[in-house]
Amino acid sequence: MRESRVGRIRKAVIPAAGMGTRLLPATKALPKELLPLIDVPVIQLAVDDAVQSGMDDVLVIVSRGKELLADHFDRQPDLEALLAARGKTAALEAVRSTGAGAALHYTRQPEPKGLGHAILMARHHVGSDPFAVMLPDDVMLGPRPILAQLEDCWEPGRSVVAVMPVPRAEAFRYGIVTPAGEKRGAAFPVEDIVEKPAVSEVSGDMAWAVMGRYLLDADMFGVLEHVAPGAGGEIQLTDGLRAMAHAGRLTAVAYEGERFDVGDKLGYIKAVISYGLYRPDFAPDLKRYLADLAQRGTF
Ligand code: G1P
């Protein structure tokens, strides 16, 4: 059974226009967002998180060669009829429930100009509503849907970023936030945010790193329109968030859960194993197998 709740934020945007060069050759013909954790493509995990967080409208930003993403979420009457006729009820339910609970929409980013630019492609669809952004490479497994955790700390007019602490040496991989005040529960106000800072720019042993879940005020579109290309020559969402932070309108939430970067090969392996352990249908056998490997001294 799906857990569902009615959220105050109803729209989610999933940027899925990136090339997936870190996972070649697997992503030569297959969009990286369709790489599965066991039997569920990573983009479906993101859509499920949106639905379980109370959102019912998901816009996927695609690019050339990403047509299979829409195919995955379409109904397939022939396949459904075949599975029904053969009494394969579990498979039928799995096929039918793909993307259930949300209206899925697709729009294209005509050229790769960065995450901020991809999000600008959502402007017409989103209008003046607050909206969520989910980076599908960041797989999140938590005790509660991640966007719902962010929304608990959201106030109208503000934007929210999901954060977790990382060692200083890892900070160059992420957007890094500087707190403006004390943490209250899971949330704290943000004074500044910088995209992929050099180690020398980070003080302290640990840094608060942004993970790929955001709640954005629609004002972000007007901000991003005027953002100049930043890190990597791309229009960075982080630079738009920076304007929000400087205006005192950005909150960071240290969410409960794990995060895996499935755009990275080792991250992908870890995600598959952890997702297997998280799934009741695999956990007992997988635990036994891992214990057996450890005992044999395989690692
Ligand atoms: C993006 C964001 C970065 C964030 C990261 C999380 O970077 O620009 O701020 O910390 O996602 O995964 P990317 O990994 O796409 O380079």
PDB file of C-alpha atoms and ligand atoms in Angstrom:
ATOM      1  CA  MET A   1       0.000   0.000   0.000  1.00  0.00           C
ATOM      2  CA  ARG A   2       1.190   3.455  -0.824  1.00  0.00           C
ATOM      3  CA  GLU A   3       1.382   5.871   2.037  1.00  0.00           C
ATOM      4  CA  SER A   4      -0.215   9.099   0.874  1.00  0.00           C
ATOM      5  CA  ARG A   5      -0.798  12.524   2.347  1.00  0.00           C
ATOM      6  CA  VAL A   6      -2.097  15.784   0.996  1.00  0.00           C
ATOM      7  CA  GLY A   7       0.772  18.236   0.698  1.00  0.00           C
ATOM      8  CA  ARG A   8       0.765  22.002   0.518  1.00  0.00           C
ATOM      9  CA  ILE A   9       3.209  21.723  -2.377  1.00  0.00           C
ATOM     10  CA  ARG A  10       1.672  19.804  -5.263  1.00  0.00           C
ATOM     11  CA  LYS A  11       4.232  20.042  -8.083  1.00  0.00           C
ATOM     12  CA  ALA A  12       7.601  18.359  -8.450  1.00  0.00           C
ATOM     13  CA  VAL A  13      10.205  18.897 -11.165  1.00  0.00           C
ATOM     14  CA  ILE A  14      12.734  16.190 -12.054  1.00  0.00           C
ATOM     15  CA  PRO A  15      15.659  17.380 -14.186  1.00  0.00           C
ATOM     16  CA  ALA A  16      16.582  14.350 -16.319  1.00  0.00           C
ATOM     17  CA  ALA A  17      18.387  15.938 -19.256  1.00  0.00           C
ATOM     18  CA  GLY A  18      21.956  15.009 -18.219  1.00  0.00           C
ATOM     19  CA  MET A  19      24.106  12.650 -20.265  1.00  0.00           C
ATOM     20  CA  GLY A  20      25.272  10.127 -17.658  1.00  0.00           C
ATOM     21  CA  THR A  21      28.878  10.085 -18.867  1.00  0.00           C
ATOM     22  CA  ARG A  22      30.125   8.679 -15.555  1.00  0.00           C
ATOM     23  CA  LEU A  23      28.299   5.408 -16.166  1.00  0.00           C
ATOM     24  CA  LEU A  24      29.292   4.678 -19.753  1.00  0.00           C
ATOM     25  CA  PRO A  25      28.940   2.314 -21.517  1.00  0.00           C
ATOM     26  CA  ALA A  26      25.764   1.375 -19.570  1.00  0.00           C
ATOM     27  CA  THR A  27      24.197   4.726 -20.452  1.00  0.00           C
ATOM     28  CA  LYS A  28      25.180   4.752 -24.125  1.00  0.00           C
ATOM     29  CA  ALA A  29      21.640   3.889 -25.222  1.00  0.00           C
ATOM     30  CA  LEU A  30      19.795   3.742 -21.858  1.00  0.00           C
ATOM     31  CA  PRO A  31      18.917   6.996 -20.054  1.00  0.00           C
ATOM     32  CA  LYS A  32      20.758   6.912 -16.722  1.00  0.00           C
ATOM     33  CA  GLU A  33      17.479   7.624 -14.928  1.00  0.00           C
ATOM     34  CA  LEU A  34      16.218   4.202 -16.012  1.00  0.00           C
ATOM     35  CA  LEU A  35      19.069   2.298 -14.376  1.00  0.00           C
ATOM     36  CA  PRO A  36      17.301   0.067 -11.873  1.00  0.00           C
ATOM     37  CA  LEU A  37      17.874  -0.596  -8.230  1.00  0.00           C
ATOM     38  CA  ILE A  38      16.926  -4.274  -8.531  1.00  0.00           C
ATOM     39  CA  ASP A  39      13.574  -3.886 -10.345  1.00  0.00           C
ATOM     40  CA  VAL A  40      12.788  -0.181  -9.899  1.00  0.00           C
ATOM     41  CA  PRO A  41      14.357   2.503 -12.119  1.00  0.00           C
ATOM     42  CA  VAL A  42      15.869   5.335 -10.093  1.00  0.00           C
ATOM     43  CA  ILE A  43      13.504   7.912 -11.603  1.00  0.00           C
ATOM     44  CA  GLN A  44      10.555   5.849 -10.370  1.00  0.00           C
ATOM     45  CA  LEU A  45      11.937   6.008  -6.829  1.00  0.00           C
ATOM     46  CA  ALA A  46      11.954   9.814  -7.150  1.00  0.00           C
ATOM     47  CA  VAL A  47       8.381   9.908  -8.485  1.00  0.00           C
ATOM     48  CA  ASP A  48       7.251   7.587  -5.664  1.00  0.00           C
ATOM     49  CA  ASP A  49       8.853   9.910  -3.095  1.00  0.00           C
ATOM     50  CA  ALA A  50       6.965  12.846  -4.627  1.00  0.00           C
ATOM     51  CA  VAL A  51       3.638  10.966  -4.517  1.00  0.00           C
ATOM     52  CA  GLN A  52       4.223   9.715  -0.983  1.00  0.00           C
ATOM     53  CA  SER A  53       5.018  13.312  -0.003  1.00  0.00           C
ATOM     54  CA  GLY A  54       1.605  14.460  -1.245  1.00  0.00           C
ATOM     55  CA  MET A  55       2.476  15.754  -4.726  1.00  0.00           C
ATOM     56  CA  ASP A  56       0.288  14.871  -7.660  1.00  0.00           C
ATOM     57  CA  ASP A  57       1.970  16.671 -10.562  1.00  0.00           C
ATOM     58  CA  VAL A  58       5.453  15.761 -11.796  1.00  0.00           C
ATOM     59  CA  LEU A  59       7.269  17.501 -14.639  1.00  0.00           C
ATOM     60  CA  VAL A  60      10.296  15.699 -16.066  1.00  0.00           C
ATOM     61  CA  ILE A  61      12.851  17.845 -17.916  1.00  0.00           C
ATOM     62  CA  VAL A  62      14.270  15.693 -20.700  1.00  0.00           C
ATOM     63  CA  SER A  63      16.622  16.084 -23.642  1.00  0.00           C
ATOM     64  CA  ARG A  64      17.209  14.334 -26.940  1.00  0.00           C
ATOM     65  CA  GLY A  65      17.460  10.557 -26.493  1.00  0.00           C
ATOM     66  CA  LYS A  66      15.398  10.454 -23.274  1.00  0.00           C
ATOM     67  CA  GLU A  67      12.146   9.309 -24.906  1.00  0.00           C
ATOM     68  CA  LEU A  68      12.224   5.998 -22.998  1.00  0.00           C
ATOM     69  CA  LEU A  69      11.520   7.881 -19.757  1.00  0.00           C
ATOM     70  CA  ALA A  70       7.991   8.729 -20.906  1.00  0.00           C
ATOM     71  CA  ASP A  71       7.533   5.188 -22.242  1.00  0.00           C
ATOM     72  CA  HIS A  72       8.335   3.804 -18.803  1.00  0.00           C
ATOM     73  CA  PHE A  73       5.501   5.730 -17.156  1.00  0.00           C
ATOM     74  CA  ASP A  74       2.904   5.107 -19.907  1.00  0.00           C
ATOM     75  CA  ARG A  75       0.239   2.461 -19.440  1.00  0.00           C
ATOM     76  CA  GLN A  76       0.868  -0.665 -21.530  1.00  0.00           C
ATOM     77  CA  PRO A  77      -2.561  -2.247 -22.203  1.00  0.00           C
ATOM     78  CA  ASP A  78      -1.182  -5.228 -24.198  1.00  0.00           C
ATOM     79  CA  LEU A  79       1.298  -6.155 -21.487  1.00  0.00           C
ATOM     80  CA  GLU A  80      -1.321  -5.665 -18.770  1.00  0.00           C
ATOM     81  CA  ALA A  81      -3.820  -7.904 -20.638  1.00  0.00           C
ATOM     82  CA  LEU A  82      -1.165 -10.602 -21.056  1.00  0.00           C
ATOM     83  CA  LEU A  83      -0.184 -10.544 -17.386  1.00  0.00           C
ATOM     84  CA  ALA A  84      -3.857 -10.568 -16.328  1.00  0.00           C
ATOM     85  CA  ALA A  85      -4.612 -13.544 -18.627  1.00  0.00           C
ATOM     86  CA  ARG A  86      -1.685 -15.471 -17.143  1.00  0.00           C
ATOM     87  CA  GLY A  87      -2.666 -14.642 -13.578  1.00  0.00           C
ATOM     88  CA  LYS A  88       0.627 -12.865 -12.880  1.00  0.00           C
ATOM     89  CA  THR A  89      -0.911 -10.494 -10.374  1.00  0.00           C
ATOM     90  CA  ALA A  90       2.270  -9.199  -8.726  1.00  0.00           C
ATOM     91  CA  ALA A  91       3.818  -8.280 -12.085  1.00  0.00           C
ATOM     92  CA  LEU A  92       0.512  -6.741 -13.199  1.00  0.00           C
ATOM     93  CA  GLU A  93       0.367  -4.566 -10.092  1.00  0.00           C
ATOM     94  CA  ALA A  94       4.006  -3.540 -10.587  1.00  0.00           C
ATOM     95  CA  VAL A  95       3.315  -2.513 -14.193  1.00  0.00           C
ATOM     96  CA  ARG A  96       0.049  -0.716 -13.384  1.00  0.00           C
ATOM     97  CA  SER A  97       1.363   1.203 -10.400  1.00  0.00           C
ATOM     98  CA  THR A  98       4.291   2.749 -12.285  1.00  0.00           C
ATOM     99  CA  GLY A  99       3.904   6.483 -11.772  1.00  0.00           C
ATOM    100  CA  ALA A 100       0.422   6.041 -10.257  1.00  0.00           C
ATOM    101  CA  GLY A 101      -0.796   8.921  -8.145  1.00  0.00           C
ATOM    102  CA  ALA A 102       0.779  11.706 -10.185  1.00  0.00           C
ATOM    103  CA  ALA A 103       0.051  13.329 -13.520  1.00  0.00           C
ATOM    104  CA  LEU A 104       3.352  13.125 -15.408  1.00  0.00           C
ATOM    105  CA  HIS A 105       4.420  15.817 -17.852  1.00  0.00           C
ATOM    106  CA  TYR A 106       7.527  16.197 -19.967  1.00  0.00           C
ATOM    107  CA  THR A 107       9.324  19.171 -21.402  1.00  0.00           C
ATOM    108  CA  ARG A 108      12.699  19.500 -23.104  1.00  0.00           C
ATOM    109  CA  GLN A 109      15.861  21.368 -22.322  1.00  0.00           C
ATOM    110  CA  PRO A 110      17.119  22.100 -25.836  1.00  0.00           C
ATOM    111  CA  GLU A 111      20.789  22.477 -24.873  1.00  0.00           C
ATOM    112  CA  PRO A 112      22.842  21.436 -21.821  1.00  0.00           C
ATOM    113  CA  LYS A 113      23.374  24.718 -19.984  1.00  0.00           C
ATOM    114  CA  GLY A 114      23.241  23.537 -16.383  1.00  0.00           C
ATOM    115  CA  LEU A 115      20.816  22.604 -13.615  1.00  0.00           C
ATOM    116  CA  GLY A 116      19.569  26.181 -13.122  1.00  0.00           C
ATOM    117  CA  HIS A 117      18.808  26.428 -16.825  1.00  0.00           C
ATOM    118  CA  ALA A 118      17.005  23.048 -16.786  1.00  0.00           C
ATOM    119  CA  ILE A 119      14.792  24.304 -13.955  1.00  0.00           C
ATOM    120  CA  LEU A 120      13.956  27.436 -15.915  1.00  0.00           C
ATOM    121  CA  MET A 121      12.348  25.109 -18.491  1.00  0.00           C
ATOM    122  CA  ALA A 122       9.675  24.367 -15.834  1.00  0.00           C
ATOM    123  CA  ARG A 123       8.598  27.983 -15.502  1.00  0.00           C
ATOM    124  CA  HIS A 124       5.542  27.862 -17.730  1.00  0.00           C
ATOM    125  CA  HIS A 125       4.281  24.611 -16.196  1.00  0.00           C
ATOM    126  CA  VAL A 126       4.856  25.594 -12.584  1.00  0.00           C
ATOM    127  CA  GLY A 127       3.552  29.162 -12.796  1.00  0.00           C
ATOM    128  CA  SER A 128       3.451  30.944  -9.440  1.00  0.00           C
ATOM    129  CA  ASP A 129       3.199  27.846  -7.210  1.00  0.00           C
ATOM    130  CA  PRO A 130       5.970  26.685  -4.897  1.00  0.00           C
ATOM    131  CA  PHE A 131       7.475  23.453  -6.246  1.00  0.00           C
ATOM    132  CA  ALA A 132       9.871  20.630  -5.422  1.00  0.00           C
ATOM    133  CA  VAL A 133      13.005  19.702  -7.356  1.00  0.00           C
ATOM    134  CA  MET A 134      14.371  16.157  -7.191  1.00  0.00           C
ATOM    135  CA  LEU A 135      17.685  15.140  -8.721  1.00  0.00           C
ATOM    136  CA  PRO A 136      17.153  11.494  -9.690  1.00  0.00           C
ATOM    137  CA  ASP A 137      20.870  10.589  -9.380  1.00  0.00           C
ATOM    138  CA  ASP A 138      20.501  11.196  -5.665  1.00  0.00           C
ATOM    139  CA  VAL A 139      18.649   8.181  -4.346  1.00  0.00           C
ATOM    140  CA  MET A 140      17.282   8.790  -0.868  1.00  0.00           C
ATOM    141  CA  LEU A 141      16.142   6.035   1.454  1.00  0.00           C
ATOM    142  CA  GLY A 142      14.609   7.214   4.689  1.00  0.00           C
ATOM    143  CA  PRO A 143      12.106   6.344   7.386  1.00  0.00           C
ATOM    144  CA  ARG A 144       9.772   8.977   5.876  1.00  0.00           C
ATOM    145  CA  PRO A 145       9.514  10.432   2.345  1.00  0.00           C
ATOM    146  CA  ILE A 146      12.216  13.095   2.031  1.00  0.00           C
ATOM    147  CA  LEU A 147      10.113  15.843   0.433  1.00  0.00           C
ATOM    148  CA  ALA A 148       7.553  15.443   3.214  1.00  0.00           C
ATOM    149  CA  GLN A 149      10.352  15.979   5.738  1.00  0.00           C
ATOM    150  CA  LEU A 150      11.360  19.183   3.915  1.00  0.00           C
ATOM    151  CA  GLU A 151       7.781  20.366   3.703  1.00  0.00           C
ATOM    152  CA  ASP A 152       7.360  20.004   7.454  1.00  0.00           C
ATOM    153  CA  CYS A 153       9.987  22.766   7.783  1.00  0.00           C
ATOM    154  CA  TRP A 154       8.789  24.907   4.870  1.00  0.00           C
ATOM    155  CA  GLU A 155       7.014  28.239   5.163  1.00  0.00           C
ATOM    156  CA  PRO A 156       5.402  30.032   2.224  1.00  0.00           C
ATOM    157  CA  GLY A 157       7.821  32.481   0.571  1.00  0.00           C
ATOM    158  CA  ARG A 158      10.904  30.507   1.622  1.00  0.00           C
ATOM    159  CA  SER A 159      12.931  27.892  -0.234  1.00  0.00           C
ATOM    160  CA  VAL A 160      14.349  24.748   1.369  1.00  0.00           C
ATOM    161  CA  VAL A 161      17.397  22.586   0.635  1.00  0.00           C
ATOM    162  CA  ALA A 162      18.042  19.072   1.966  1.00  0.00           C
ATOM    163  CA  VAL A 163      21.460  18.838   3.613  1.00  0.00           C
ATOM    164  CA  MET A 164      23.689  16.289   5.301  1.00  0.00           C
ATOM    165  CA  PRO A 165      27.080  16.698   6.983  1.00  0.00           C
ATOM    166  CA  VAL A 166      30.104  15.637   4.894  1.00  0.00           C
ATOM    167  CA  PRO A 167      33.823  15.668   5.736  1.00  0.00           C
ATOM    168  CA  ARG A 168      35.581  18.844   4.615  1.00  0.00           C
ATOM    169  CA  ALA A 169      37.598  16.903   2.010  1.00  0.00           C
ATOM    170  CA  GLU A 170      34.342  15.934   0.246  1.00  0.00           C
ATOM    171  CA  ALA A 171      32.911  19.453   0.094  1.00  0.00           C
ATOM    172  CA  PHE A 172      34.184  20.117  -3.440  1.00  0.00           C
ATOM    173  CA  ARG A 173      31.518  17.714  -4.783  1.00  0.00           C
ATOM    174  CA  TYR A 174      28.509  19.641  -3.457  1.00  0.00           C
ATOM    175  CA  GLY A 175      26.710  22.892  -2.852  1.00  0.00           C
ATOM    176  CA  ILE A 176      27.803  23.866   0.679  1.00  0.00           C
ATOM    177  CA  VAL A 177      25.664  25.955   3.042  1.00  0.00           C
ATOM    178  CA  THR A 178      26.699  28.221   5.901  1.00  0.00           C
ATOM    179  CA  PRO A 179      24.134  28.340   8.736  1.00  0.00           C
ATOM    180  CA  ALA A 180      22.792  31.771   9.719  1.00  0.00           C
ATOM    181  CA  GLY A 181      21.559  30.640  13.102  1.00  0.00           C
ATOM    182  CA  GLU A 182      20.887  27.774  15.473  1.00  0.00           C
ATOM    183  CA  LYS A 183      19.396  24.520  14.295  1.00  0.00           C
ATOM    184  CA  ARG A 184      15.829  24.089  15.572  1.00  0.00           C
ATOM    185  CA  GLY A 185      14.827  20.485  15.235  1.00  0.00           C
ATOM    186  CA  ALA A 186      15.984  19.472  11.777  1.00  0.00           C
ATOM    187  CA  ALA A 187      16.000  22.976  10.247  1.00  0.00           C
ATOM    188  CA  PHE A 188      18.254  26.040  10.257  1.00  0.00           C
ATOM    189  CA  PRO A 189      18.328  29.311   8.294  1.00  0.00           C
ATOM    190  CA  VAL A 190      21.054  29.671   5.646  1.00  0.00           C
ATOM    191  CA  GLU A 191      23.382  32.663   5.414  1.00  0.00           C
ATOM    192  CA  ASP A 192      25.274  31.597   2.299  1.00  0.00           C
ATOM    193  CA  ILE A 193      25.609  28.750  -0.175  1.00  0.00           C
ATOM    194  CA  VAL A 194      28.502  28.067  -2.557  1.00  0.00           C
ATOM    195  CA  GLU A 195      28.689  25.547  -5.400  1.00  0.00           C
ATOM    196  CA  LYS A 196      31.570  23.073  -5.126  1.00  0.00           C
ATOM    197  CA  PRO A 197      33.988  25.168  -3.037  1.00  0.00           C
ATOM    198  CA  ALA A 198      37.714  24.418  -2.906  1.00  0.00           C
ATOM    199  CA  VAL A 199      38.837  22.735   0.354  1.00  0.00           C
ATOM    200  CA  SER A 200      40.585  25.977   1.318  1.00  0.00           C
ATOM    201  CA  GLU A 201      37.227  27.812   1.255  1.00  0.00           C
ATOM    202  CA  VAL A 202      35.665  25.456   3.819  1.00  0.00           C
ATOM    203  CA  SER A 203      36.203  25.964   7.536  1.00  0.00           C
ATOM    204  CA  GLY A 204      35.697  23.214  10.100  1.00  0.00           C
ATOM    205  CA  ASP A 205      36.065  19.439   9.838  1.00  0.00           C
ATOM    206  CA  MET A 206      32.551  18.925   8.530  1.00  0.00           C
ATOM    207  CA  ALA A 207      30.429  20.906   6.080  1.00  0.00           C
ATOM    208  CA  TRP A 208      26.679  20.948   5.394  1.00  0.00           C
ATOM    209  CA  ALA A 209      26.297  19.622   1.847  1.00  0.00           C
ATOM    210  CA  VAL A 210      23.189  20.024  -0.282  1.00  0.00           C
ATOM    211  CA  MET A 211      21.704  16.742  -1.468  1.00  0.00           C
ATOM    212  CA  GLY A 212      19.379  16.644  -4.445  1.00  0.00           C
ATOM    213  CA  ARG A 213      16.016  17.583  -2.933  1.00  0.00           C
ATOM    214  CA  TYR A 214      14.727  21.163  -2.863  1.00  0.00           C
ATOM    215  CA  LEU A 215      11.506  23.093  -2.276  1.00  0.00           C
ATOM    216  CA  LEU A 216      11.580  26.313  -4.256  1.00  0.00           C
ATOM    217  CA  ASP A 217       9.523  29.464  -4.204  1.00  0.00           C
ATOM    218  CA  ALA A 218       8.363  30.426  -7.708  1.00  0.00           C
ATOM    219  CA  ASP A 219      10.399  33.654  -7.375  1.00  0.00           C
ATOM    220  CA  MET A 220      13.360  31.403  -8.150  1.00  0.00           C
ATOM    221  CA  PHE A 221      12.500  31.597 -11.864  1.00  0.00           C
ATOM    222  CA  GLY A 222      12.956  35.363 -11.947  1.00  0.00           C
ATOM    223  CA  VAL A 223      16.228  34.949 -10.047  1.00  0.00           C
ATOM    224  CA  LEU A 224      17.598  32.193 -12.316  1.00  0.00           C
ATOM    225  CA  GLU A 225      16.803  34.229 -15.404  1.00  0.00           C
ATOM    226  CA  HIS A 226      19.484  36.689 -14.324  1.00  0.00           C
ATOM    227  CA  VAL A 227      22.066  34.233 -13.001  1.00  0.00           C
ATOM    228  CA  ALA A 228      25.313  34.328 -14.984  1.00  0.00           C
ATOM    229  CA  PRO A 229      27.104  31.063 -15.847  1.00  0.00           C
ATOM    230  CA  GLY A 230      29.042  29.910 -12.765  1.00  0.00           C
ATOM    231  CA  ALA A 231      30.961  26.707 -11.839  1.00  0.00           C
ATOM    232  CA  GLY A 232      31.725  24.674 -14.985  1.00  0.00           C
ATOM    233  CA  GLY A 233      30.389  27.490 -17.207  1.00  0.00           C
ATOM    234  CA  GLU A 234      26.829  26.380 -16.367  1.00  0.00           C
ATOM    235  CA  ILE A 235      23.827  28.219 -14.954  1.00  0.00           C
ATOM    236  CA  GLN A 236      23.853  26.856 -11.419  1.00  0.00           C
ATOM    237  CA  LEU A 237      20.793  26.395  -9.241  1.00  0.00           C
ATOM    238  CA  THR A 238      23.104  27.050  -6.302  1.00  0.00           C
ATOM    239  CA  ASP A 239      23.745  30.617  -7.522  1.00  0.00           C
ATOM    240  CA  GLY A 240      19.976  31.228  -7.568  1.00  0.00           C
ATOM    241  CA  LEU A 241      19.709  29.773  -4.065  1.00  0.00           C
ATOM    242  CA  ARG A 242      22.486  32.121  -3.006  1.00  0.00           C
ATOM    243  CA  ALA A 243      20.305  35.112  -3.847  1.00  0.00           C
ATOM    244  CA  MET A 244      17.538  33.540  -1.731  1.00  0.00           C
ATOM    245  CA  ALA A 245      19.979  33.012   1.166  1.00  0.00           C
ATOM    246  CA  HIS A 246      21.190  36.617   1.016  1.00  0.00           C
ATOM    247  CA  ALA A 247      17.541  37.765   1.108  1.00  0.00           C
ATOM    248  CA  GLY A 248      17.045  35.664   4.290  1.00  0.00           C
ATOM    249  CA  ARG A 249      14.663  33.287   2.489  1.00  0.00           C
ATOM    250  CA  LEU A 250      16.534  29.967   2.533  1.00  0.00           C
ATOM    251  CA  THR A 251      16.170  27.102   5.036  1.00  0.00           C
ATOM    252  CA  ALA A 252      18.334  23.965   5.243  1.00  0.00           C
ATOM    253  CA  VAL A 253      16.893  20.724   6.570  1.00  0.00           C
ATOM    254  CA  ALA A 254      19.077  17.919   7.890  1.00  0.00           C
ATOM    255  CA  TYR A 255      16.733  15.164   6.781  1.00  0.00           C
ATOM    256  CA  GLU A 256      16.577  11.653   8.207  1.00  0.00           C
ATOM    257  CA  GLY A 257      17.778   9.071   5.735  1.00  0.00           C
ATOM    258  CA  GLU A 258      20.586   7.805   3.575  1.00  0.00           C
ATOM    259  CA  ARG A 259      21.651   9.171   0.219  1.00  0.00           C
ATOM    260  CA  PHE A 260      23.419   7.417  -2.633  1.00  0.00           C
ATOM    261  CA  ASP A 261      24.926   9.011  -5.727  1.00  0.00           C
ATOM    262  CA  VAL A 262      23.890   6.492  -8.372  1.00  0.00           C
ATOM    263  CA  GLY A 263      25.623   8.563 -11.062  1.00  0.00           C
ATOM    264  CA  ASP A 264      28.843   7.199  -9.557  1.00  0.00           C
ATOM    265  CA  LYS A 265      29.743   3.534 -10.079  1.00  0.00           C
ATOM    266  CA  LEU A 266      30.584   2.716  -6.454  1.00  0.00           C
ATOM    267  CA  GLY A 267      27.604   4.777  -5.284  1.00  0.00           C
ATOM    268  CA  TYR A 268      25.425   2.705  -7.592  1.00  0.00           C
ATOM    269  CA  ILE A 269      26.677  -0.593  -6.137  1.00  0.00           C
ATOM    270  CA  LYS A 270      26.074   0.691  -2.589  1.00  0.00           C
ATOM    271  CA  ALA A 271      22.579   1.842  -3.539  1.00  0.00           C
ATOM    272  CA  VAL A 272      21.628  -1.554  -4.982  1.00  0.00           C
ATOM    273  CA  ILE A 273      22.820  -3.366  -1.842  1.00  0.00           C
ATOM    274  CA  SER A 274      21.214  -0.897   0.563  1.00  0.00           C
ATOM    275  CA  TYR A 275      17.952  -0.892  -1.352  1.00  0.00           C
ATOM    276  CA  GLY A 276      17.987  -4.701  -1.245  1.00  0.00           C
ATOM    277  CA  LEU A 277      18.437  -4.569   2.530  1.00  0.00           C
ATOM    278  CA  TYR A 278      15.619  -2.033   2.761  1.00  0.00           C
ATOM    279  CA  ARG A 279      13.218  -4.258   0.803  1.00  0.00           C
ATOM    280  CA  PRO A 280      11.432  -6.821   2.958  1.00  0.00           C
ATOM    281  CA  ASP A 281      11.262  -9.288   0.039  1.00  0.00           C
ATOM    282  CA  PHE A 282      15.059  -9.399  -0.284  1.00  0.00           C
ATOM    283  CA  ALA A 283      16.469  -8.373   3.091  1.00  0.00           C
ATOM    284  CA  PRO A 284      16.593 -11.802   4.838  1.00  0.00           C
ATOM    285  CA  ASP A 285      18.318 -13.647   1.957  1.00  0.00           C
ATOM    286  CA  LEU A 286      20.629 -10.738   1.153  1.00  0.00           C
ATOM    287  CA  LYS A 287      21.718 -10.408   4.794  1.00  0.00           C
ATOM    288  CA  ARG A 288      22.522 -14.122   4.868  1.00  0.00           C
ATOM    289  CA  TYR A 289      24.518 -13.804   1.649  1.00  0.00           C
ATOM    290  CA  LEU A 290      26.521 -10.803   2.895  1.00  0.00           C
ATOM    291  CA  ALA A 291      27.210 -12.546   6.219  1.00  0.00           C
ATOM    292  CA  ASP A 292      28.347 -15.627   4.296  1.00  0.00           C
ATOM    293  CA  LEU A 293      30.713 -13.559   2.107  1.00  0.00           C
ATOM    294  CA  ALA A 294      32.176 -11.900   5.210  1.00  0.00           C
ATOM    295  CA  GLN A 295      32.649 -15.264   6.938  1.00  0.00           C
ATOM    296  CA  ARG A 296      34.445 -16.753   3.937  1.00  0.00           C
ATOM    297  CA  GLY A 297      36.855 -13.855   4.148  1.00  0.00           C
ATOM    298  CA  THR A 298      35.828 -12.557   0.731  1.00  0.00           C
ATOM    299  CA  PHE A 299      36.140  -9.128   2.284  1.00  0.00           C
TER     300      PHE A 299
HETATM  301  C1  G1P B   1      24.220  19.100  -7.967  1.00  0.00           C
HETATM  302  C2  G1P B   1      24.149  20.486  -7.315  1.00  0.00           C
HETATM  303  C3  G1P B   1      24.947  20.495  -6.008  1.00  0.00           C
HETATM  304  C4  G1P B   1      24.439  19.396  -5.087  1.00  0.00           C
HETATM  305  C5  G1P B   1      24.513  18.038  -5.814  1.00  0.00           C
HETATM  306  C6  G1P B   1      23.888  16.932  -4.975  1.00  0.00           C
HETATM  307  O1  G1P B   1      25.550  18.883  -8.395  1.00  0.00           O
HETATM  308  O2  G1P B   1      24.639  21.452  -8.222  1.00  0.00           O
HETATM  309  O3  G1P B   1      24.814  21.738  -5.385  1.00  0.00           O
HETATM  310  O4  G1P B   1      25.190  19.358  -3.907  1.00  0.00           O
HETATM  311  O5  G1P B   1      23.820  18.080  -7.067  1.00  0.00           O
HETATM  312  O6  G1P B   1      24.030  15.690  -5.593  1.00  0.00           O
HETATM  313  P1  G1P B   1      25.953  17.724  -9.444  1.00  0.00           P
HETATM  314  O7  G1P B   1      26.119  16.470  -8.647  1.00  0.00           O
HETATM  315  O8  G1P B   1      24.826  17.607 -10.442  1.00  0.00           O
HETATM  316  O9  G1P B   1      27.235  18.158 -10.064  1.00  0.00           O
END
